[in-house]
Tab-separated table of C-alpha atoms in Angstrom:
chain	number	residue	atom	x	y	z
A	810	MET	CA	23.809	-7.607	18.371
A	811	SER	CA	24.255	-4.171	15.979
A	812	VAL	CA	21.279	-1.741	15.886
A	813	GLY	CA	20.423	-2.713	12.029
A	814	VAL	CA	20.533	-6.307	13.332
A	815	ARG	CA	17.851	-6.376	16.040
A	816	HIS	CA	15.519	-3.924	14.214
A	817	HIS	CA	14.951	-6.475	11.162
A	818	GLN	CA	14.806	-9.235	14.024
A	819	GLU	CA	11.971	-7.247	15.988
A	820	THR	CA	10.072	-6.812	12.833
A	821	ALA	CA	10.212	-9.756	10.542
A	822	THR	CA	6.717	-11.520	11.632
A	823	ALA	CA	5.349	-8.174	9.383
A	824	LEU	CA	6.484	-9.935	6.744
A	825	GLU	CA	3.665	-12.476	6.300
A	826	GLU	CA	1.007	-10.045	7.763
A	827	ALA	CA	1.174	-7.370	4.481
A	828	GLN	CA	-1.858	-7.531	1.939
A	829	VAL	CA	-3.088	-4.421	1.050
A	830	LEU	CA	-6.792	-3.359	2.548
A	831	ARG	CA	-7.432	-0.009	0.269
A	832	ARG	CA	-6.064	2.156	-2.299
A	833	GLU	CA	-6.949	5.260	-1.956
A	834	PRO	CA	-6.053	8.383	-4.808
A	835	LEU	CA	-5.865	11.210	-3.090
A	836	VAL	CA	-4.072	13.842	-5.977
A	837	PRO	CA	-2.938	12.975	-9.282
A	838	ASN	CA	0.219	10.889	-8.738
A	839	LEU	CA	-0.310	10.476	-5.051
A	840	GLN	CA	-2.335	7.360	-3.449
A	841	LEU	CA	-2.846	6.444	0.473
A	842	LEU	CA	-2.113	2.967	0.104
A	843	THR	CA	-3.756	0.785	3.331
A	844	VAL	CA	-2.198	-2.385	4.450
A	845	ARG	CA	-3.052	-5.397	7.140
A	846	ALA	CA	0.377	-5.707	8.629
A	847	PRO	CA	-0.802	-6.110	13.219
A	848	ALA	CA	3.021	-6.600	13.883
A	849	VAL	CA	3.299	-3.353	12.786
A	850	ALA	CA	0.726	-1.348	13.757
A	851	SER	CA	1.192	-2.614	17.153
A	852	LYS	CA	4.337	-1.155	17.516
A	853	ILE	CA	4.910	1.941	15.079
A	854	GLN	CA	5.461	5.474	16.184
A	855	PRO	CA	5.785	9.346	14.626
A	856	GLY	CA	8.184	9.622	12.440
A	857	GLN	CA	8.890	5.874	11.980
A	858	PHE	CA	8.859	4.752	8.031
A	859	VAL	CA	8.769	1.077	5.945
A	860	ILE	CA	10.214	-0.580	3.989
A	861	VAL	CA	7.554	-1.722	1.170
A	862	MET	CA	7.872	-3.826	-2.173
A	863	ALA	CA	5.438	-4.858	-4.280
A	864	ASP	CA	6.343	-7.632	-5.767
A	865	ALA	CA	9.922	-9.770	-6.110
A	866	THR	CA	11.503	-8.115	-8.488
A	867	SER	CA	10.384	-4.570	-7.463
A	868	GLU	CA	12.794	-1.636	-5.577
A	869	ARG	CA	12.601	-1.642	-2.004
A	870	ILE	CA	10.464	1.501	-0.819
A	871	PRO	CA	11.193	3.199	1.722
A	872	LEU	CA	7.887	5.582	3.191
A	873	THR	CA	7.108	6.776	6.303
A	874	VAL	CA	3.705	6.304	7.593
A	875	ALA	CA	0.988	8.633	7.249
A	876	ASP	CA	-1.636	7.007	9.688
A	877	TRP	CA	-1.870	3.603	11.508
A	878	ASP	CA	-4.785	1.772	13.069
A	879	ARG	CA	-3.697	-0.309	16.843
A	880	LYS	CA	-7.129	-2.300	16.478
A	881	GLU	CA	-7.818	-2.923	13.356
A	882	GLY	CA	-3.698	-3.857	12.433
A	883	SER	CA	-3.785	-1.578	9.845
A	884	VAL	CA	-0.712	0.570	8.357
A	885	SER	CA	-1.794	3.502	5.634
A	886	CYS	CA	1.194	5.092	3.513
A	887	VAL	CA	1.244	7.645	1.327
A	888	ILE	CA	2.429	7.058	-2.198
A	889	MET	CA	4.378	9.254	-4.665
A	890	GLN	CA	3.904	7.672	-8.039
A	891	VAL	CA	7.317	8.443	-9.970
A	892	GLY	CA	9.282	5.484	-10.941
A	893	ARG	CA	8.599	1.588	-11.962
A	894	SER	CA	8.524	0.463	-8.357
A	895	THR	CA	5.889	2.977	-7.088
A	896	TYR	CA	3.464	2.297	-10.264
A	897	LYS	CA	3.816	-1.215	-8.922
A	898	LEU	CA	2.449	-0.147	-5.405
A	899	GLY	CA	0.159	1.703	-7.344
A	900	ASP	CA	-1.648	-0.696	-9.657
A	901	LEU	CA	-2.080	-3.159	-6.305
A	902	GLU	CA	-6.353	-3.689	-5.339
A	903	PRO	CA	-7.293	-5.030	-2.338
A	904	GLY	CA	-6.734	-8.698	-1.404
A	905	ASP	CA	-3.093	-8.582	-3.119
A	906	ARG	CA	-0.187	-8.848	-0.718
A	907	LEU	CA	3.422	-7.652	-1.212
A	908	ALA	CA	6.288	-8.763	-1.506
A	909	ALA	CA	7.511	-7.165	1.440
A	910	PHE	CA	6.353	-4.327	4.381
A	911	VAL	CA	9.053	-4.759	7.254
A	912	GLY	CA	8.901	-2.122	9.633
A	913	PRO	CA	8.556	0.318	11.879
A	914	LEU	CA	11.886	0.989	11.035
A	915	GLY	CA	13.830	3.804	12.368
A	916	ARG	CA	14.176	6.050	15.361
A	917	ALA	CA	10.966	7.465	16.804
A	918	LEU	CA	10.551	11.225	16.377
A	919	ASP	CA	11.322	13.074	19.582
A	920	LEU	CA	8.480	15.379	20.984
A	921	ASN	CA	9.961	15.745	23.799
A	922	VAL	CA	9.234	20.000	23.208
A	923	ASP	CA	6.561	22.531	25.531
A	924	GLY	CA	4.650	25.392	23.585
A	925	THR	CA	4.158	26.120	20.152
A	926	VAL	CA	5.898	23.459	16.713
A	927	ALA	CA	5.188	23.985	13.477
A	928	VAL	CA	4.327	21.172	11.507
A	929	ALA	CA	5.151	21.978	7.506
A	930	GLY	CA	4.604	19.068	5.051
A	931	GLY	CA	4.403	19.512	0.579
A	932	CYS	CA	3.463	16.016	-1.417
A	933	TYR	CA	3.231	13.135	0.139
A	934	GLY	CA	5.076	15.049	3.540
A	935	ILE	CA	1.420	16.331	4.278
A	936	GLY	CA	-0.459	12.629	5.065
A	937	SER	CA	3.410	11.966	7.111
A	938	ILE	CA	2.787	15.515	8.945
A	939	TYR	CA	-0.503	13.662	10.155
A	940	PRO	CA	0.747	11.777	12.778
A	941	VAL	CA	3.254	13.928	14.327
A	942	ALA	CA	0.930	17.085	14.710
A	943	ARG	CA	-2.094	14.345	16.056
A	944	ALA	CA	0.940	13.108	18.997
A	945	LEU	CA	1.988	16.950	19.607
A	946	LYS	CA	-1.538	18.036	20.044
A	947	GLU	CA	-2.626	14.876	22.348
A	948	ARG	CA	0.964	16.139	24.281
A	949	GLY	CA	-0.812	19.439	24.714
A	950	ASN	CA	1.080	21.497	22.695
A	951	ARG	CA	-0.262	24.187	20.175
A	952	VAL	CA	0.365	23.267	16.860
A	953	ILE	CA	0.415	24.589	13.268
A	954	ALA	CA	-0.008	22.620	10.160
A	955	ILE	CA	1.157	24.448	7.678
A	956	VAL	CA	1.030	22.533	3.742
A	957	GLU	CA	1.972	23.819	0.229
A	958	GLY	CA	1.156	22.911	-3.310
A	959	ARG	CA	1.634	23.678	-6.608
A	960	SER	CA	-2.138	24.210	-6.911
A	961	LYS	CA	-5.221	23.658	-4.125
A	962	PHE	CA	-6.097	19.902	-6.332
A	963	LEU	CA	-2.359	19.018	-4.864
A	964	LEU	CA	-3.717	19.102	-0.975
A	965	TYR	CA	-5.369	17.028	0.572
A	966	TRP	CA	-6.367	15.821	4.282
A	967	LEU	CA	-6.509	19.363	5.395
A	968	ASP	CA	-9.965	18.278	7.323
A	969	ARG	CA	-7.789	16.216	9.219
A	970	LEU	CA	-5.071	18.031	9.420
A	971	SER	CA	-7.874	20.850	11.367
A	972	GLN	CA	-8.896	17.847	13.775
A	973	VAL	CA	-5.548	17.458	15.267
A	974	SER	CA	-4.469	21.568	15.017
A	975	ASP	CA	-4.711	25.005	16.246
A	976	GLN	CA	-3.588	26.736	12.843
A	977	VAL	CA	-4.046	25.147	9.156
A	978	LEU	CA	-2.302	27.478	6.897
A	979	VAL	CA	-2.294	26.819	3.387
A	980	SER	CA	0.121	28.125	0.572
A	981	THR	CA	-0.318	26.884	-3.542
A	982	LYS	CA	2.230	28.354	-6.165
A	983	ASP	CA	-0.612	29.546	-8.370
A	984	ARG	CA	-2.566	31.177	-5.128
A	985	SER	CA	-5.461	28.904	-6.087
A	986	LEU	CA	-5.872	28.551	-2.238
A	987	GLY	CA	-4.446	30.513	0.925
A	988	LYS	CA	-1.105	32.466	-0.015
A	989	ARG	CA	0.971	32.720	-2.892
A	990	GLY	CA	4.231	30.502	-2.217
A	991	TYR	CA	5.541	27.664	-0.303
A	992	CYS	CA	5.900	26.588	3.085
A	993	PRO	CA	9.288	28.691	3.909
A	994	GLY	CA	7.962	32.259	3.557
A	995	LEU	CA	5.040	31.320	5.599
A	996	ILE	CA	6.916	29.624	8.438
A	997	ARG	CA	9.037	33.470	7.926
A	998	GLU	CA	5.882	34.827	8.143
A	999	LEU	CA	4.581	33.508	11.310
A	1000	LEU	CA	8.460	34.398	13.100
A	1001	ASP	CA	8.780	37.422	12.263
A	1002	ALA	CA	5.751	37.892	13.159
A	1003	GLY	CA	6.386	36.699	17.003
A	1004	GLU	CA	5.021	33.867	16.772
A	1005	PRO	CA	6.725	31.874	19.772
A	1006	ILE	CA	7.772	28.585	18.073
A	1007	GLN	CA	10.030	26.152	19.623
A	1008	ARG	CA	10.082	24.034	16.993
A	1009	VAL	CA	9.469	23.597	13.381
A	1010	ILE	CA	9.339	19.689	12.089
A	1011	ALA	CA	9.282	19.426	8.417
A	1012	ILE	CA	8.085	16.022	6.055
A	1013	GLY	CA	8.825	15.908	1.882
A	1014	CYS	CA	10.645	17.054	-0.861
A	1015	THR	CA	14.675	17.279	0.567
A	1016	PHE	CA	14.578	20.764	-1.289
A	1017	MET	CA	11.630	21.600	0.413
A	1018	MET	CA	13.223	20.505	3.868
A	1019	TYR	CA	16.501	22.139	3.049
A	1020	GLU	CA	14.446	25.658	1.990
A	1021	MET	CA	12.667	25.124	5.238
A	1022	SER	CA	16.002	24.687	7.151
A	1023	GLU	CA	17.459	27.636	6.010
A	1024	ALA	CA	14.126	30.357	6.844
A	1025	THR	CA	14.429	29.210	10.368
A	1026	ARG	CA	18.842	29.359	10.617
A	1027	PRO	CA	18.394	33.286	11.207
A	1028	TYR	CA	15.976	32.669	13.943
A	1029	GLY	CA	17.847	30.052	15.813
A	1030	VAL	CA	14.227	27.448	16.132
A	1031	LYS	CA	15.477	23.935	16.008
A	1032	THR	CA	14.348	22.196	12.783
A	1033	ILE	CA	14.111	18.636	12.369
A	1034	VAL	CA	13.824	16.905	8.676
A	1035	SER	CA	13.264	13.833	8.013
A	1036	LEU	CA	15.713	12.418	5.171
A	1037	ASN	CA	15.085	10.455	2.404
A	1038	PRO	CA	18.125	9.264	1.077
A	1039	ILE	CA	18.593	6.231	-1.116
A	1040	MET	CA	17.602	3.176	0.987
A	1041	ILE	CA	18.435	-0.268	0.438
A	1042	ASP	CA	18.301	-2.883	3.105
A	1043	GLY	CA	16.823	-0.200	6.121
A	1044	THR	CA	18.947	-1.853	8.752
A	1045	GLY	CA	22.222	0.090	8.705
A	1046	MET	CA	24.207	-2.630	7.326
A	1047	CYS	CA	24.450	-1.250	3.330
A	1048	GLY	CA	25.354	2.067	4.303
A	1049	ALA	CA	23.587	3.052	1.178
A	1050	CYS	CA	21.690	6.010	3.343
A	1051	ARG	CA	24.683	7.488	3.967
A	1052	VAL	CA	24.368	11.381	5.047
A	1053	SER	CA	26.846	13.884	6.819
A	1054	VAL	CA	24.437	15.921	9.992
A	1055	GLY	CA	27.240	18.023	11.558
A	1056	GLY	CA	30.398	17.190	9.607
A	1057	GLN	CA	30.035	13.137	10.641
A	1058	THR	CA	28.198	10.169	9.124
A	1059	LYS	CA	25.168	9.298	9.326
A	1060	PHE	CA	22.706	6.082	8.336
A	1061	ALA	CA	19.785	7.771	8.202
A	1062	CYS	CA	17.959	4.018	8.792
A	1063	VAL	CA	18.745	3.571	12.088
A	1064	ASP	CA	20.253	7.360	13.708
A	1065	GLY	CA	17.475	8.864	11.482
A	1066	PRO	CA	15.863	9.071	9.242
A	1067	ASP	CA	15.663	11.934	11.792
A	1068	PHE	CA	18.000	14.919	11.788
A	1069	ASP	CA	18.375	18.480	12.984
A	1070	GLY	CA	18.114	20.101	9.743
A	1071	HIS	CA	20.723	23.068	10.083
A	1072	GLN	CA	23.360	20.931	10.759
A	1073	VAL	CA	22.502	17.941	7.464
A	1074	ASP	CA	25.201	18.699	4.447
A	1075	TRP	CA	22.430	19.509	2.413
A	1076	GLU	CA	24.229	20.072	-1.083
A	1077	LEU	CA	26.024	16.140	-0.280
A	1078	LEU	CA	22.499	14.800	0.214
A	1079	LEU	CA	20.677	16.530	-3.015
A	1080	ALA	CA	23.322	15.358	-5.672
A	1081	ARG	CA	23.251	11.704	-4.172
A	1082	ARG	CA	19.612	12.193	-4.572
A	1083	LYS	CA	20.230	12.767	-8.382
A	1084	ALA	CA	22.635	9.756	-8.573
A	1085	TYR	CA	20.227	7.483	-9.951
A	1086	LEU	CA	17.445	9.866	-11.507
A	1087	GLU	CA	18.056	8.832	-15.186
A	1088	PRO	CA	18.083	4.959	-14.648
A	1089	GLU	CA	14.236	5.116	-12.770
A	1090	THR	CA	13.079	7.638	-15.676
A	1091	ILE	CA	14.003	5.117	-18.669
A	1092	ALA	CA	12.467	2.070	-15.929
A	1093	ALA	CA	9.021	3.688	-15.691
A	1094	GLU	CA	8.697	4.281	-19.130
A	1095	ARG	CA	8.966	1.014	-20.019
């Protein structure tokens, strides 16, 4: 039995439980969707993801999970509305059923690290680093959360991150909150100041994760990124999510989504991410 087939069989029951419980606007273009999916909620671990379809004709959207409640049997994801299918997700109301909600998929994040860990997030990644920070804090790590946004009105969950982190650092491009700039500048400042960071975990847009990896490379700090390539089935069978890591082809859905950022072929990944940009834009404008 392949890894992909095993994942699919373990999670198939979740398809029958996918009902929207809550939808909460976070900031412009970002919504928090909470879905009743007890089979997924009972198993999911930090770093894993789900694949969601709003209706039968929607694109399959991979989403890193932002939170879960095993008692309620619910899973929450931050949705960035950028295309037709994600706008459909953002239009769902409590009581609506999704065409598909499959998970947990991917490997759980390796949290076997002692000492200080910096978790960095931007955009939808701010929500995704929350369960990672929480799990690291529960293991006794010192956690530094670093978040970025173009302006303060695009930031959210700073209160939640404060509850599971020893320090929360904020950067905005317009300096409306925190320091001016983005996450890579803040991690450089910390490392230059001698902060004993054992590991960096970055989740967000591809370019942000690339820049974080380049920022930490000279310091030799292991940097884990959650890759978000184009993905279709999420079980390792279609090969659409292939990425090059350390000179080897990997599938983000079953080998990841988390990889060593210093080993990722970023040029290839960034090019593949742009492959369907034009048709996505046309579909969103219909």
